[in-house]
Amino acid sequence: MGLLQRLEVAHEPGLTHSQLFLTNEDLQPVPEEKRTWTAFNFFAFWVADSFNVNTWMIVSSMVQLGLSWWQAWICVWVGYGIVAPFIVLNARPGAIFHVTFPVVARTSFGLYGSLWTTFNRAAMACIWYGVQASIGGNCVLVMLRAMWPSVNNIPNHLPASSGTTTKDFMCFFLFWLISLPAIWFPIHKIRHLFTVKAVVAPTAGITFFIWCIVKAKGVGPIIHQSSTLHGSELGWAMVSSLMSAMSNMATLVTNAPDFASRAKTPSAALLPQLLSVPITFSLVSFIGIIVSSSSVAIYGDAIWSPIDLLARFLDDSPSHATRFGVWFISASFIIAQLGTNISANSVSAGCDLTALFPRFINIRRGGFVAAIVGLCMLPWNLLKSSNSFTSYLSAYSVFLSSIAGVMISEYYLIRKGHYRVADLYTTRRDGWYWYTYGINFRAYAAYIAGILINVVGFAGATGRTVPLAATRIYQMSFFTGFGVSAIVYCLLARLAPVPGMATTFEEVDVSKDEERDDGSFSEHDDGGGGKNENTKSDVYVSEVSA
């Protein structure tokens, strides 16, 4: 057996080259025994995902922009309330047909055309993995300082060109190391991590909330601070703020089918996500407001990062009780960052890289690849080299919203819930998703249109001087990118109809026992002229009723 054969993931014998490029176990529809995510698991997932440092700090940019705390909080409620239906809409194909985002993307962009959109999401997942791990390393430093204060005095043996210190790199590496076992667990089992986080992280957050109010002898001055903006300036600031909340979720909107594919019933991925997203993220943001407001009363400055505030608690010879409290909260934030990195980045990268290299990578291996990339990219340098780096990453949501616009309009308006699952794994020229040489150029025209309307404003977000009108359009980038791509795709699909366009909405896999014109059955075709039972699929009408 050669080296390449040893590196291959497990697969059925006798597959053709085209099949090896299109499928492996993790790309096939999830079998029933692995559909273990109930409504409670989806609720716990979002409770867990909301408790992370980024969510805690999201209101800070809004208040610093000139909004009052309650105006900023309204923006958070509205922003997450609007984005939740988009998550549910894009998750629906995964919940019905039990396939992940890269496979769902094939239906709209084509068997090969989906590779670019999948690569986009994989690259972002790997970059964000490193960034979130760097933040997790800061949590580890605070926790270790609470246990052993001398950790703060570790001498630096790294050159200035490294961009970090011995102490900081040690903590980053420790967080990176403890994350590896979590990557090993498959998606249908990792739900237990989110259940644990959904208990530990809120407990720590509420404890921190009460502790700061007691320490400050009140809620602090930010609560009494009025807005410094008025008129249209205030209106656009609020629009920009609620859009920042939506942009923060653009990556999870795109890959919503990944976790929904493990849903026990389609309804499990519907109401729990629709309600939990705005509620949990808004409550965490409120805690962040009060804690940061209290920090003004305690230290004279608004400290928006909970990790920085905990580190201040450890200055000036803290008591044993204070050190224990800081240890508990920082340890909980480590679990919070770990859960967020797994849910938003590791699993996403695993699913996407599986689709890019299905012969050699599965979801587990893809998650480890993301971890290695996150380490090698030296994320602390990216964060320190530019204060706008995280803003740049959020700005990338314009590309992801255009992808989501095509995918959602394809499912609900063009094919109206009709799938031919067998065609997702075959290169037959008469397959629904072959389009033109495996690429749906209608989808790409719509995708590019959604980007172009925001590209000038996107340049402004990265520091260029652009017209005010372009900035205003970009401030609504999620809507403009999503809306333009969806409208253009629908128009092009009407002008040049795609295979399988439907007139009535019915979520059904029509590939089972569907006879082709030549008398063969699509479910048995392997794309190479042979027969392959692995491409069989089921009709999911009975599940839809759930």
Coordinates of C-alpha atoms in Angstrom, one line a residue:
M1 CA 0.0 0.0 0.0
G2 CA 1.4 3.4 -1.1
L3 CA 1.7 6.5 1.1
L4 CA -1.3 8.2 -0.6
Q5 CA -3.5 5.1 0.1
R6 CA -2.4 5.2 3.8
L7 CA -3.4 8.9 4.1
E8 CA -6.9 8.3 2.6
V9 CA -9.9 8.4 4.9
A10 CA -12.1 5.3 5.1
H11 CA -14.4 4.9 2.1
E12 CA -16.2 2.2 0.3
P13 CA -14.0 0.1 -2.1
G14 CA -14.4 0.5 -5.9
L15 CA -15.3 4.2 -6.0
T16 CA -14.5 6.1 -9.2
H17 CA -12.2 9.1 -9.2
S18 CA -15.2 11.4 -9.5
Q19 CA -16.8 9.9 -6.5
L20 CA -13.6 10.1 -4.5
F21 CA -13.6 13.8 -5.3
L22 CA -17.3 14.3 -4.3
T23 CA -17.9 12.1 -1.3
N24 CA -16.7 10.5 1.9
E25 CA -18.6 9.4 5.0
D26 CA -18.8 12.9 6.4
L27 CA -20.2 14.3 3.2
Q28 CA -23.0 11.7 2.9
P29 CA -26.4 12.4 4.5
V30 CA -26.1 11.9 8.2
P31 CA -27.4 8.4 9.2
E32 CA -30.3 8.3 11.6
E33 CA -28.2 7.0 14.6
K34 CA -26.1 10.2 14.4
R35 CA -29.1 12.6 14.3
T36 CA -29.0 13.2 18.1
W37 CA -29.4 17.0 18.4
T38 CA -32.7 17.8 20.1
A39 CA -34.4 21.2 20.7
F40 CA -32.6 21.4 24.0
N41 CA -29.2 20.8 22.4
F42 CA -29.8 23.7 19.9
F43 CA -30.9 26.0 22.7
A44 CA -27.9 25.0 24.8
F45 CA -25.7 25.5 21.7
W46 CA -26.7 29.2 21.4
V47 CA -26.6 29.8 25.2
A48 CA -23.1 28.5 25.1
D49 CA -22.0 30.3 21.9
S50 CA -23.3 33.7 23.2
F51 CA -21.1 33.6 26.3
N52 CA -17.7 34.6 24.8
V53 CA -15.5 37.7 25.0
N54 CA -16.5 39.1 21.6
T55 CA -20.2 39.1 22.6
W56 CA -19.4 40.6 25.9
M57 CA -17.6 43.5 24.2
I58 CA -19.9 44.1 21.2
V59 CA -21.8 46.9 22.9
S60 CA -18.6 48.8 23.6
S61 CA -18.1 49.9 20.0
M62 CA -21.7 51.1 20.0
V63 CA -21.4 53.2 23.2
Q64 CA -18.0 54.5 22.1
L65 CA -19.7 55.5 18.8
G66 CA -21.9 57.9 20.9
L67 CA -25.0 55.8 21.7
S68 CA -26.5 55.6 25.1
W69 CA -26.5 52.1 26.7
W70 CA -30.2 51.6 26.1
Q71 CA -29.9 52.6 22.4
A72 CA -27.0 50.2 22.0
W73 CA -29.0 47.5 23.7
I74 CA -31.9 48.0 21.4
C75 CA -29.5 47.7 18.4
V76 CA -28.3 44.3 19.9
W77 CA -31.9 43.0 20.2
V78 CA -32.9 44.2 16.8
G79 CA -29.7 43.0 15.1
Y80 CA -29.7 39.5 16.6
G81 CA -33.5 39.3 16.2
I82 CA -33.2 40.0 12.5
V83 CA -30.3 37.6 11.9
A84 CA -32.0 34.6 13.7
P85 CA -34.5 33.9 10.9
F86 CA -31.7 33.9 8.4
I87 CA -29.9 31.2 10.5
V88 CA -33.1 29.2 10.6
L89 CA -33.8 29.6 6.9
N90 CA -30.3 28.4 5.8
A91 CA -30.3 25.6 8.4
R92 CA -33.5 24.1 7.0
P93 CA -32.0 22.1 4.1
G94 CA -29.5 20.6 6.6
A95 CA -32.2 19.7 9.0
I96 CA -34.4 18.2 6.3
F97 CA -31.9 16.3 4.2
H98 CA -29.2 15.9 6.8
V99 CA -26.3 17.3 4.7
T100 CA -23.7 19.9 5.7
F101 CA -23.0 23.4 4.3
P102 CA -20.6 22.3 1.5
V103 CA -23.1 19.8 0.2
V104 CA -26.0 22.3 0.4
A105 CA -23.8 24.8 -1.5
R106 CA -23.6 22.3 -4.4
T107 CA -27.3 22.7 -5.0
S108 CA -26.9 26.4 -5.9
F109 CA -23.3 26.9 -7.0
G110 CA -22.8 23.5 -8.7
L111 CA -20.7 20.4 -7.8
Y112 CA -17.4 22.2 -8.6
G113 CA -18.6 25.8 -8.3
S114 CA -19.3 25.3 -4.6
L115 CA -15.6 24.7 -4.0
W116 CA -14.8 28.5 -4.1
T117 CA -17.6 29.3 -1.6
T118 CA -16.5 26.4 0.6
F119 CA -12.9 27.6 0.5
N120 CA -14.0 31.1 1.5
R121 CA -15.7 29.8 4.6
A122 CA -12.8 27.4 5.4
A123 CA -10.3 30.2 5.2
M124 CA -12.3 32.4 7.5
A125 CA -12.8 29.6 10.0
C126 CA -9.0 28.9 10.2
I127 CA -8.2 32.6 10.7
W128 CA -10.9 33.1 13.3
Y129 CA -9.7 29.9 15.1
G130 CA -6.3 31.5 15.6
V131 CA -7.8 34.8 16.7
Q132 CA -10.2 33.2 19.2
A133 CA -7.4 31.0 20.5
S134 CA -5.3 34.1 21.1
I135 CA -8.1 35.6 23.2
G136 CA -8.4 32.2 25.0
G137 CA -4.7 32.5 25.8
N138 CA -5.4 35.8 27.6
C139 CA -8.0 34.0 29.7
V140 CA -5.4 31.3 30.6
L141 CA -2.9 34.0 31.7
V142 CA -5.4 35.5 34.1
M143 CA -6.4 32.1 35.5
L144 CA -2.7 31.2 36.1
R145 CA -2.0 34.6 37.7
A146 CA -4.9 33.9 40.1
M147 CA -3.3 30.6 41.0
W148 CA 0.4 31.7 41.0
P149 CA 0.9 35.4 40.9
S150 CA 4.6 34.9 40.0
V151 CA 3.5 33.8 36.5
N152 CA 3.2 37.5 35.7
N153 CA 6.9 37.8 36.3
I154 CA 8.1 35.2 33.9
P155 CA 11.1 36.7 32.0
N156 CA 10.8 37.1 28.3
H157 CA 13.2 35.1 26.1
L158 CA 11.6 35.7 22.7
P159 CA 12.8 38.4 20.3
A160 CA 10.7 41.5 19.7
S161 CA 10.2 40.4 16.1
S162 CA 8.1 37.5 17.4
G163 CA 5.3 39.9 18.4
T164 CA 4.7 38.1 21.7
T165 CA 6.4 37.3 25.0
T166 CA 7.3 34.0 26.6
K167 CA 4.5 34.4 29.1
D168 CA 1.9 35.2 26.5
F169 CA 3.0 32.5 24.1
M170 CA 3.0 29.9 26.9
C171 CA -0.6 30.7 27.7
F172 CA -1.7 30.8 24.1
F173 CA -0.1 27.4 23.5
L174 CA -1.8 26.0 26.7
F175 CA -5.2 27.0 25.4
W176 CA -4.4 25.7 21.9
L177 CA -3.3 22.4 23.5
I178 CA -6.4 21.9 25.7
S179 CA -8.6 22.5 22.6
L180 CA -7.3 19.5 20.7
P181 CA -9.2 16.8 22.6
A182 CA -12.5 18.7 21.9
I183 CA -11.8 18.6 18.2
W184 CA -11.5 14.8 18.3
F185 CA -15.2 14.3 19.2
P186 CA -17.7 14.0 16.3
I187 CA -20.4 16.6 15.8
H188 CA -23.2 14.4 17.2
K189 CA -21.3 14.0 20.5
I190 CA -19.8 17.4 20.9
R191 CA -23.3 18.7 21.9
H192 CA -22.4 17.7 25.5
L193 CA -19.6 20.3 25.5
F194 CA -22.2 23.0 24.8
T195 CA -24.4 21.7 27.5
V196 CA -21.6 22.0 30.0
K197 CA -20.7 25.5 28.8
A198 CA -24.4 26.5 28.9
V199 CA -24.3 25.9 32.6
V200 CA -20.8 27.0 33.6
A201 CA -20.4 30.2 31.5
P202 CA -23.8 31.9 32.5
T203 CA -23.0 31.1 36.1
A204 CA -19.7 32.8 35.9
G205 CA -21.2 35.7 33.9
I206 CA -23.9 36.3 36.5
T207 CA -21.3 36.0 39.3
F208 CA -19.1 38.6 37.6
F209 CA -22.2 40.8 37.1
I210 CA -23.1 40.8 40.8
W211 CA -19.5 41.1 42.0
C212 CA -18.9 44.3 39.9
I213 CA -22.1 45.9 41.1
V214 CA -21.2 45.2 44.7
K215 CA -17.6 46.3 44.2
A216 CA -18.7 49.6 42.5
K217 CA -21.6 50.2 45.0
G218 CA -23.9 50.6 42.1
V219 CA -24.2 50.1 38.3
G220 CA -21.8 52.9 37.5
P221 CA -22.1 56.1 35.4
I222 CA -22.4 54.6 31.9
I223 CA -26.0 53.7 32.7
H224 CA -26.8 57.4 33.2
Q225 CA -24.8 58.5 30.2
S226 CA -27.0 60.0 27.4
S227 CA -26.4 59.8 23.7
T228 CA -24.0 62.3 22.1
L229 CA -25.6 61.9 18.7
H230 CA -28.8 63.4 17.3
G231 CA -31.0 63.4 14.2
S232 CA -29.8 61.5 11.1
E233 CA -26.4 61.0 12.6
L234 CA -28.0 59.0 15.5
G235 CA -30.1 57.0 13.1
W236 CA -27.2 55.9 10.9
A237 CA -25.1 55.1 14.0
M238 CA -27.9 52.8 15.2
V239 CA -28.1 51.2 11.7
S240 CA -24.4 50.7 11.7
S241 CA -24.5 49.2 15.2
L242 CA -27.3 46.7 14.6
M243 CA -25.6 45.7 11.3
S244 CA -22.4 45.0 13.4
A245 CA -24.4 42.6 15.5
M246 CA -25.7 40.9 12.3
S247 CA -22.2 40.8 10.7
N248 CA -20.9 39.1 13.8
M249 CA -23.2 36.2 12.9
A250 CA -22.7 36.1 9.2
T251 CA -20.3 33.1 9.4
L252 CA -22.8 31.1 11.4
V253 CA -25.6 32.0 9.0
T254 CA -23.6 30.6 6.1
N255 CA -22.7 27.3 7.8
A256 CA -26.0 26.8 9.6
P257 CA -26.6 23.4 7.9
D258 CA -23.5 21.9 9.6
F259 CA -25.1 21.5 13.0
A260 CA -28.7 21.3 11.6
S261 CA -27.7 18.1 9.7
R262 CA -27.5 16.4 13.1
A263 CA -31.1 17.5 14.1
K264 CA -33.2 14.6 15.4
T265 CA -36.3 16.3 13.8
P266 CA -36.5 19.4 11.5
S267 CA -38.5 21.2 14.2
A268 CA -35.6 20.9 16.6
A269 CA -33.6 23.3 14.5
L270 CA -36.4 25.8 14.1
L271 CA -38.0 27.5 17.2
P272 CA -35.1 26.9 19.6
Q273 CA -32.7 28.8 17.3
L274 CA -35.2 31.5 16.4
L275 CA -35.8 32.4 20.0
S276 CA -32.5 31.7 21.7
V277 CA -30.2 33.7 19.4
P278 CA -31.7 37.2 20.2
I279 CA -32.4 36.4 23.8
T280 CA -29.0 34.9 24.8
F281 CA -26.8 37.4 22.9
S282 CA -28.8 40.4 24.2
L283 CA -28.6 39.2 27.8
V284 CA -24.8 38.7 27.6
S285 CA -24.5 42.1 26.0
F286 CA -26.5 43.6 28.9
I287 CA -24.1 42.0 31.4
G288 CA -21.2 43.5 29.5
I289 CA -22.8 46.9 29.7
I290 CA -23.3 46.8 33.5
V291 CA -19.9 45.3 34.2
S292 CA -18.1 47.9 32.1
S293 CA -20.1 50.7 33.6
S294 CA -19.2 49.4 37.1
S295 CA -15.5 49.5 36.1
V296 CA -15.7 53.3 35.7
A297 CA -16.8 53.6 39.3
I298 CA -14.1 51.2 40.4
Y299 CA -11.1 52.3 38.4
G300 CA -12.1 55.6 36.7
D301 CA -12.0 54.1 33.2
A302 CA -14.4 52.0 31.2
I303 CA -12.8 48.5 30.8
W304 CA -14.9 46.8 28.1
S305 CA -12.9 43.6 28.0
P306 CA -13.9 41.2 30.9
I307 CA -10.4 39.7 30.7
D308 CA -8.7 43.0 31.2
L309 CA -11.0 43.8 34.1
L310 CA -10.3 40.5 35.8
A311 CA -6.6 41.2 35.4
R312 CA -7.0 44.5 37.2
F313 CA -8.7 42.7 40.1
L314 CA -5.4 40.8 40.5
D315 CA -3.3 44.0 40.9
D316 CA -2.4 45.4 44.3
S317 CA -2.1 42.3 46.4
P318 CA -5.7 40.8 46.1
S319 CA -7.2 38.7 48.9
H320 CA -7.6 34.9 48.6
A321 CA -11.3 35.3 48.0
T322 CA -10.6 37.7 45.1
R323 CA -8.1 35.4 43.6
F324 CA -10.5 32.5 43.8
G325 CA -13.3 34.5 42.2
V326 CA -11.0 35.6 39.4
W327 CA -9.8 32.0 38.9
F328 CA -13.4 30.7 38.7
I329 CA -14.5 33.3 36.2
S330 CA -11.4 33.2 34.0
A331 CA -11.6 29.3 34.0
S332 CA -15.2 29.6 32.9
F333 CA -14.2 32.0 30.1
I334 CA -11.7 29.5 28.9
I335 CA -14.5 27.0 28.6
A336 CA -16.6 29.7 26.9
Q337 CA -13.8 30.5 24.3
L338 CA -13.2 26.8 23.7
G339 CA -16.9 26.1 23.0
T340 CA -17.1 29.1 20.7
N341 CA -13.9 28.1 18.8
I342 CA -15.3 24.6 18.3
S343 CA -18.8 25.7 17.2
A344 CA -17.9 28.6 15.0
N345 CA -14.5 27.6 13.6
S346 CA -13.3 24.1 14.2
V347 CA -16.5 22.2 13.0
S348 CA -16.9 24.7 10.2
A349 CA -13.4 24.3 9.0
G350 CA -13.7 20.5 9.3
C351 CA -16.8 20.3 7.2
D352 CA -15.4 22.7 4.6
L353 CA -12.0 21.1 4.2
T354 CA -13.7 17.7 4.0
A355 CA -15.5 19.0 0.8
L356 CA -12.3 20.4 -0.6
F357 CA -10.3 17.2 0.0
P358 CA -12.8 14.4 0.6
R359 CA -10.3 11.7 -0.3
F360 CA -7.9 12.6 2.5
I361 CA -9.8 14.8 5.0
N362 CA -12.8 14.2 7.2
I363 CA -14.4 16.6 9.7
R364 CA -12.0 15.5 12.5
R365 CA -8.9 15.9 10.4
G366 CA -10.2 19.2 9.1
G367 CA -10.6 20.5 12.6
F368 CA -7.0 19.6 13.4
V369 CA -5.9 21.4 10.2
A370 CA -7.7 24.5 11.4
A371 CA -5.9 24.3 14.8
I372 CA -2.5 23.9 13.1
V373 CA -3.2 26.9 10.8
G374 CA -4.4 28.9 13.8
L375 CA -1.1 28.3 15.5
C376 CA 1.2 28.9 12.4
M377 CA -0.5 32.1 11.4
L378 CA 0.8 33.8 14.7
P379 CA -2.6 35.5 15.4
W380 CA -1.2 37.8 18.0
N381 CA 0.7 39.6 15.3
L382 CA -2.4 40.1 13.3
L383 CA -4.2 41.5 16.2
K384 CA -1.4 43.9 17.2
S385 CA -0.5 45.0 13.7
S386 CA -3.8 46.7 13.1
N387 CA -6.5 47.9 15.5
S388 CA -9.0 47.4 12.7
F389 CA -8.1 43.7 12.0
T390 CA -11.2 42.4 13.8
S391 CA -13.3 45.0 12.0
Y392 CA -11.8 43.8 8.7
L393 CA -12.8 40.2 9.5
S394 CA -16.3 41.4 10.3
A395 CA -16.3 43.4 7.1
Y396 CA -15.8 40.1 5.2
S397 CA -19.4 39.3 6.1
V398 CA -20.4 41.0 2.8
F399 CA -18.9 38.0 0.9
L400 CA -20.7 35.5 3.1
S401 CA -24.1 37.3 3.0
S402 CA -23.9 37.1 -0.8
I403 CA -23.4 33.4 -0.6
A404 CA -26.3 33.0 1.8
G405 CA -28.5 35.1 -0.5
V406 CA -28.0 32.7 -3.4
M407 CA -28.4 29.6 -1.2
I408 CA -31.6 30.7 0.5
S409 CA -33.3 31.9 -2.7
E410 CA -32.3 28.7 -4.5
Y411 CA -34.0 26.5 -1.8
Y412 CA -37.1 28.5 -1.1
L413 CA -37.9 30.4 -4.4
I414 CA -36.4 28.4 -7.2
R415 CA -36.5 24.7 -6.4
K416 CA -39.0 25.2 -3.6
G417 CA -37.6 22.5 -1.3
H418 CA -37.1 19.8 -4.0
Y419 CA -33.8 18.0 -3.8
R420 CA -32.2 15.2 -5.8
V421 CA -29.8 14.0 -3.2
A422 CA -28.3 11.4 -5.5
D423 CA -27.2 14.1 -7.9
L424 CA -25.1 15.7 -5.2
Y425 CA -22.6 12.9 -5.5
T426 CA -22.5 12.2 -9.2
T427 CA -21.0 14.0 -12.2
R428 CA -23.7 12.8 -14.6
R429 CA -24.3 15.5 -17.2
D430 CA -28.1 15.3 -16.8
G431 CA -27.9 15.8 -13.0
W432 CA -29.6 18.8 -11.4
Y433 CA -26.3 20.2 -10.0
W434 CA -24.0 19.7 -12.9
Y435 CA -25.1 23.0 -14.6
T436 CA -22.2 24.0 -16.9
Y437 CA -19.1 21.8 -16.3
G438 CA -20.1 21.6 -12.7
I439 CA -20.5 25.4 -12.2
N440 CA -23.7 27.4 -11.9
F441 CA -22.7 30.7 -13.5
R442 CA -26.1 32.2 -12.6
A443 CA -25.1 31.8 -8.9
Y444 CA -21.7 33.4 -9.5
A445 CA -23.2 36.4 -11.3
A446 CA -25.5 36.9 -8.4
Y447 CA -22.7 36.4 -5.9
I448 CA -20.5 38.9 -7.6
A449 CA -23.4 41.4 -7.9
G450 CA -23.9 41.2 -4.1
I451 CA -20.3 41.9 -3.6
L452 CA -20.0 44.8 -6.1
I453 CA -22.7 46.9 -4.5
N454 CA -20.7 46.9 -1.3
V455 CA -17.1 46.8 -2.6
V456 CA -16.5 50.6 -2.4
G457 CA -17.8 50.7 1.1
F458 CA -15.8 47.7 2.0
A459 CA -12.7 49.6 0.9
G460 CA -13.7 52.3 3.3
A461 CA -14.0 49.9 6.2
T462 CA -10.3 49.0 5.6
G463 CA -9.2 52.6 5.8
R464 CA -9.7 54.1 2.3
T465 CA -11.5 57.4 1.7
V466 CA -14.8 56.7 -0.1
P467 CA -18.0 58.6 -0.9
L468 CA -20.6 58.9 1.9
A469 CA -23.2 57.1 -0.2
A470 CA -20.9 54.1 -0.5
T471 CA -20.4 54.1 3.2
R472 CA -24.2 54.2 3.8
I473 CA -24.7 51.3 1.4
Y474 CA -22.0 49.3 3.2
Q475 CA -23.4 50.1 6.6
M476 CA -26.4 47.9 5.5
S477 CA -24.0 45.4 3.8
F478 CA -25.8 42.3 5.1
F479 CA -29.1 43.4 3.6
T480 CA -27.6 44.8 0.4
G481 CA -25.3 41.9 -0.2
F482 CA -28.0 39.3 0.6
G483 CA -30.8 41.1 -1.1
V484 CA -29.0 41.9 -4.4
S485 CA -27.6 38.4 -4.7
A486 CA -31.0 36.8 -4.0
I487 CA -32.8 39.1 -6.5
V488 CA -30.2 38.7 -9.3
Y489 CA -30.2 34.9 -8.9
C490 CA -34.0 34.6 -9.0
L491 CA -34.1 36.8 -12.2
L492 CA -31.3 34.8 -13.9
A493 CA -33.0 31.5 -12.9
R494 CA -36.2 32.7 -14.5
L495 CA -34.4 33.9 -17.7
A496 CA -32.3 30.7 -17.9
P497 CA -34.2 28.1 -15.9
V498 CA -32.2 25.7 -13.8
P499 CA -33.0 21.9 -13.7
G500 CA -35.6 21.0 -11.2
M501 CA -37.4 24.3 -10.9
A502 CA -40.7 23.7 -9.0
T503 CA -44.0 25.4 -8.9
T504 CA -45.2 24.2 -5.5
F505 CA -43.2 24.1 -2.2
E506 CA -42.6 20.6 -0.9
E507 CA -39.5 19.5 0.9
V508 CA -38.8 16.1 -0.7
D509 CA -35.9 14.1 -2.2
V510 CA -37.2 13.3 -5.6
S511 CA -34.2 11.1 -6.5
K512 CA -35.4 8.0 -4.9
D513 CA -36.9 5.6 -7.5
E514 CA -37.0 8.4 -10.1
E515 CA -36.7 7.0 -13.5
R516 CA -34.6 8.8 -16.0
D517 CA -35.4 9.1 -19.7
D518 CA -33.1 6.3 -20.6
G519 CA -34.9 3.9 -18.2
S520 CA -32.2 3.9 -15.5
F521 CA -32.8 5.1 -11.9
S522 CA -30.8 8.0 -10.6
E523 CA -30.3 6.5 -7.1
H524 CA -28.1 3.8 -8.5
D525 CA -25.8 5.9 -10.7
D526 CA -22.2 6.4 -9.6
G527 CA -21.2 9.0 -12.2
G528 CA -18.9 6.5 -13.9
G529 CA -21.4 4.1 -15.5
G530 CA -21.5 1.6 -12.6
K531 CA -23.9 0.9 -9.8
N532 CA -23.3 2.3 -6.3
E533 CA -25.7 1.8 -3.4
N534 CA -23.9 4.7 -1.4
T535 CA -25.8 7.3 -3.5
K536 CA -29.2 6.1 -2.4
S537 CA -31.4 8.6 -0.6
D538 CA -34.7 8.7 1.1
V539 CA -37.8 10.7 0.9
Y540 CA -38.1 12.9 3.9
V541 CA -41.7 13.9 3.7
S542 CA -42.5 12.0 7.0
E543 CA -39.8 14.1 8.7
V544 CA -41.1 17.4 7.4
S545 CA -44.4 16.8 9.3
A546 CA -42.4 16.8 12.5

